[in-house]
Short mmCIF file of N, CA and C in Angstrom, two decimals:
data_model
loop_
_atom_site.label_atom_id
_atom_site.label_comp_id
_atom_site.label_asym_id
_atom_site.label_seq_id
_atom_site.Cartn_x
_atom_site.Cartn_y
_atom_site.Cartn_z
N MET A 300 84.15 98.67 123.02
CA MET A 300 84.59 99.14 121.72
C MET A 300 85.90 98.43 121.37
N VAL A 301 85.96 97.92 120.17
CA VAL A 301 87.16 97.24 119.69
C VAL A 301 88.14 98.30 119.19
N LYS A 302 89.38 98.19 119.62
CA LYS A 302 90.42 99.14 119.20
C LYS A 302 91.36 98.45 118.22
N PHE A 303 91.78 99.19 117.22
CA PHE A 303 92.73 98.71 116.24
C PHE A 303 93.92 99.67 116.23
N PRO A 304 94.91 99.44 117.12
CA PRO A 304 96.02 100.38 117.23
C PRO A 304 96.78 100.60 115.93
N THR A 305 96.92 99.55 115.13
CA THR A 305 97.62 99.70 113.86
C THR A 305 96.84 100.61 112.92
N LEU A 306 95.53 100.48 112.92
CA LEU A 306 94.67 101.33 112.09
C LEU A 306 94.71 102.76 112.59
N ASP A 307 94.59 102.95 113.89
CA ASP A 307 94.67 104.30 114.47
C ASP A 307 95.98 104.99 114.11
N ASP A 308 97.07 104.26 114.28
CA ASP A 308 98.39 104.81 113.97
C ASP A 308 98.52 105.14 112.49
N GLY A 309 98.03 104.24 111.65
CA GLY A 309 98.10 104.46 110.21
C GLY A 309 97.27 105.65 109.77
N PHE A 310 96.07 105.80 110.34
CA PHE A 310 95.22 106.94 110.00
C PHE A 310 95.88 108.24 110.43
N LEU A 311 96.46 108.27 111.63
CA LEU A 311 97.15 109.48 112.09
C LEU A 311 98.32 109.82 111.18
N GLU A 312 99.06 108.81 110.76
CA GLU A 312 100.19 109.04 109.86
C GLU A 312 99.71 109.67 108.54
N VAL A 313 98.60 109.16 108.00
CA VAL A 313 98.03 109.70 106.76
C VAL A 313 97.57 111.15 106.98
N LEU A 314 96.90 111.40 108.09
CA LEU A 314 96.40 112.75 108.36
C LEU A 314 97.54 113.75 108.53
N PHE A 315 98.61 113.36 109.22
CA PHE A 315 99.75 114.26 109.38
C PHE A 315 100.44 114.51 108.04
N ALA A 316 100.61 113.47 107.24
CA ALA A 316 101.23 113.63 105.93
C ALA A 316 100.38 114.54 105.04
N HIS A 317 99.06 114.35 105.10
CA HIS A 317 98.14 115.19 104.32
C HIS A 317 98.26 116.65 104.75
N ALA A 318 98.33 116.87 106.05
CA ALA A 318 98.46 118.23 106.58
C ALA A 318 99.80 118.84 106.17
N ASN A 319 100.87 118.08 106.28
CA ASN A 319 102.20 118.60 105.93
C ASN A 319 102.33 118.90 104.44
N ALA A 320 101.54 118.23 103.62
CA ALA A 320 101.55 118.47 102.18
C ALA A 320 100.62 119.62 101.78
N GLY A 321 99.98 120.25 102.79
CA GLY A 321 99.08 121.36 102.50
C GLY A 321 97.66 120.96 102.21
N GLY A 322 97.32 119.72 102.48
CA GLY A 322 95.98 119.21 102.18
C GLY A 322 94.86 119.87 102.96
N PHE A 323 95.20 120.52 104.07
CA PHE A 323 94.17 121.19 104.87
C PHE A 323 94.24 122.71 104.74
N ALA A 324 94.96 123.20 103.76
CA ALA A 324 95.05 124.64 103.52
C ALA A 324 93.93 125.08 102.59
N GLY A 325 93.52 126.30 102.73
CA GLY A 325 92.51 126.85 101.82
C GLY A 325 91.21 126.08 101.89
N THR A 326 90.62 125.83 100.74
CA THR A 326 89.36 125.09 100.67
C THR A 326 89.67 123.60 100.73
N PHE A 327 89.89 123.13 101.93
CA PHE A 327 90.39 121.77 102.12
C PHE A 327 89.34 120.70 101.86
N THR A 328 88.08 121.08 101.70
CA THR A 328 87.03 120.10 101.44
C THR A 328 86.72 119.96 99.95
N GLU A 329 87.55 120.53 99.09
CA GLU A 329 87.36 120.35 97.65
C GLU A 329 87.42 118.86 97.32
N THR A 330 86.70 118.49 96.30
CA THR A 330 86.59 117.08 95.93
C THR A 330 87.95 116.42 95.74
N ALA A 331 88.85 117.05 95.04
CA ALA A 331 90.17 116.45 94.79
C ALA A 331 90.93 116.19 96.09
N ASN A 332 90.88 117.14 97.02
CA ASN A 332 91.55 116.97 98.32
C ASN A 332 90.93 115.82 99.11
N MET A 333 89.61 115.78 99.14
CA MET A 333 88.94 114.73 99.91
C MET A 333 89.14 113.37 99.26
N ASP A 334 89.15 113.30 97.94
CA ASP A 334 89.39 112.03 97.25
C ASP A 334 90.78 111.49 97.56
N ALA A 335 91.77 112.38 97.56
CA ALA A 335 93.14 111.96 97.87
C ALA A 335 93.24 111.46 99.32
N LEU A 336 92.59 112.17 100.23
CA LEU A 336 92.61 111.78 101.63
C LEU A 336 91.91 110.44 101.82
N ARG A 337 90.74 110.28 101.23
CA ARG A 337 90.00 109.03 101.33
C ARG A 337 90.80 107.85 100.76
N ALA A 338 91.45 108.07 99.64
CA ALA A 338 92.25 106.99 99.01
C ALA A 338 93.40 106.57 99.91
N ALA A 339 94.06 107.53 100.52
CA ALA A 339 95.18 107.22 101.42
C ALA A 339 94.68 106.49 102.67
N LEU A 340 93.55 106.92 103.21
CA LEU A 340 92.98 106.25 104.38
C LEU A 340 92.52 104.84 104.03
N LEU A 341 91.94 104.68 102.85
CA LEU A 341 91.49 103.35 102.41
C LEU A 341 92.67 102.39 102.27
N GLU A 342 93.77 102.86 101.74
CA GLU A 342 94.96 102.03 101.59
C GLU A 342 95.44 101.51 102.95
N VAL A 343 95.47 102.39 103.94
CA VAL A 343 95.88 102.00 105.29
C VAL A 343 94.87 101.03 105.90
N ALA A 344 93.59 101.30 105.71
CA ALA A 344 92.55 100.42 106.26
C ALA A 344 92.65 99.02 105.67
N LYS A 345 92.89 98.93 104.37
CA LYS A 345 93.01 97.61 103.74
C LYS A 345 94.24 96.86 104.24
N LYS A 346 95.33 97.59 104.50
CA LYS A 346 96.54 96.93 105.03
C LYS A 346 96.28 96.41 106.44
N SER A 347 95.50 97.14 107.23
CA SER A 347 95.24 96.74 108.60
C SER A 347 94.15 95.69 108.72
N LEU A 348 93.12 95.82 107.92
CA LEU A 348 91.93 94.97 108.09
C LEU A 348 91.68 94.04 106.92
N SER A 349 92.59 93.95 106.02
CA SER A 349 92.51 93.13 104.80
C SER A 349 91.48 93.70 103.84
N GLU A 350 91.05 92.88 102.93
CA GLU A 350 90.14 93.32 101.88
C GLU A 350 88.69 93.45 102.36
N ARG A 351 88.45 93.27 103.64
CA ARG A 351 87.08 93.45 104.16
C ARG A 351 86.62 94.88 104.03
N VAL A 352 87.55 95.79 103.88
CA VAL A 352 87.23 97.21 103.78
C VAL A 352 87.03 97.55 102.31
N SER A 353 85.93 98.24 102.00
CA SER A 353 85.66 98.58 100.61
C SER A 353 85.70 100.08 100.35
N ASP A 354 85.58 100.90 101.39
CA ASP A 354 85.59 102.35 101.21
C ASP A 354 85.76 103.02 102.56
N VAL A 355 86.03 104.32 102.52
CA VAL A 355 86.16 105.12 103.74
C VAL A 355 85.14 106.24 103.67
N LEU A 356 84.36 106.39 104.72
CA LEU A 356 83.37 107.46 104.80
C LEU A 356 83.85 108.48 105.82
N ILE A 357 84.04 109.71 105.38
CA ILE A 357 84.41 110.80 106.28
C ILE A 357 83.12 111.54 106.60
N THR A 358 82.68 111.46 107.85
CA THR A 358 81.40 112.06 108.22
C THR A 358 81.55 113.44 108.83
N ASP A 359 82.73 113.74 109.35
CA ASP A 359 82.92 115.02 110.01
C ASP A 359 84.40 115.38 109.91
N ILE A 360 84.66 116.62 109.57
CA ILE A 360 86.05 117.07 109.48
C ILE A 360 86.10 118.54 109.91
N VAL A 361 87.04 118.85 110.78
CA VAL A 361 87.15 120.19 111.34
C VAL A 361 88.61 120.62 111.26
N ARG A 362 88.83 121.85 110.89
CA ARG A 362 90.18 122.40 110.87
C ARG A 362 90.27 123.44 111.99
N GLN A 363 91.32 123.34 112.76
CA GLN A 363 91.55 124.31 113.83
C GLN A 363 92.74 125.17 113.45
N ASP A 364 92.51 126.44 113.25
CA ASP A 364 93.58 127.37 112.93
C ASP A 364 94.06 128.02 114.22
N THR A 365 95.38 128.07 114.40
CA THR A 365 95.91 128.67 115.63
C THR A 365 96.64 129.94 115.32
#
């Protein structure tokens, strides 16, 4: 498996920022929330992998409440 540490780090940064902004509160799978998350992930992917990336597909998402 090919690893992209810059991409991994960038995705984690986006996910933490999304969480800190309340993006995973309430009905976190609403279209507007998911569109914002996808756009932020796409921006990071394009910076890491150049313009070869055209979109981000989120296939599974789970929220763990503690």
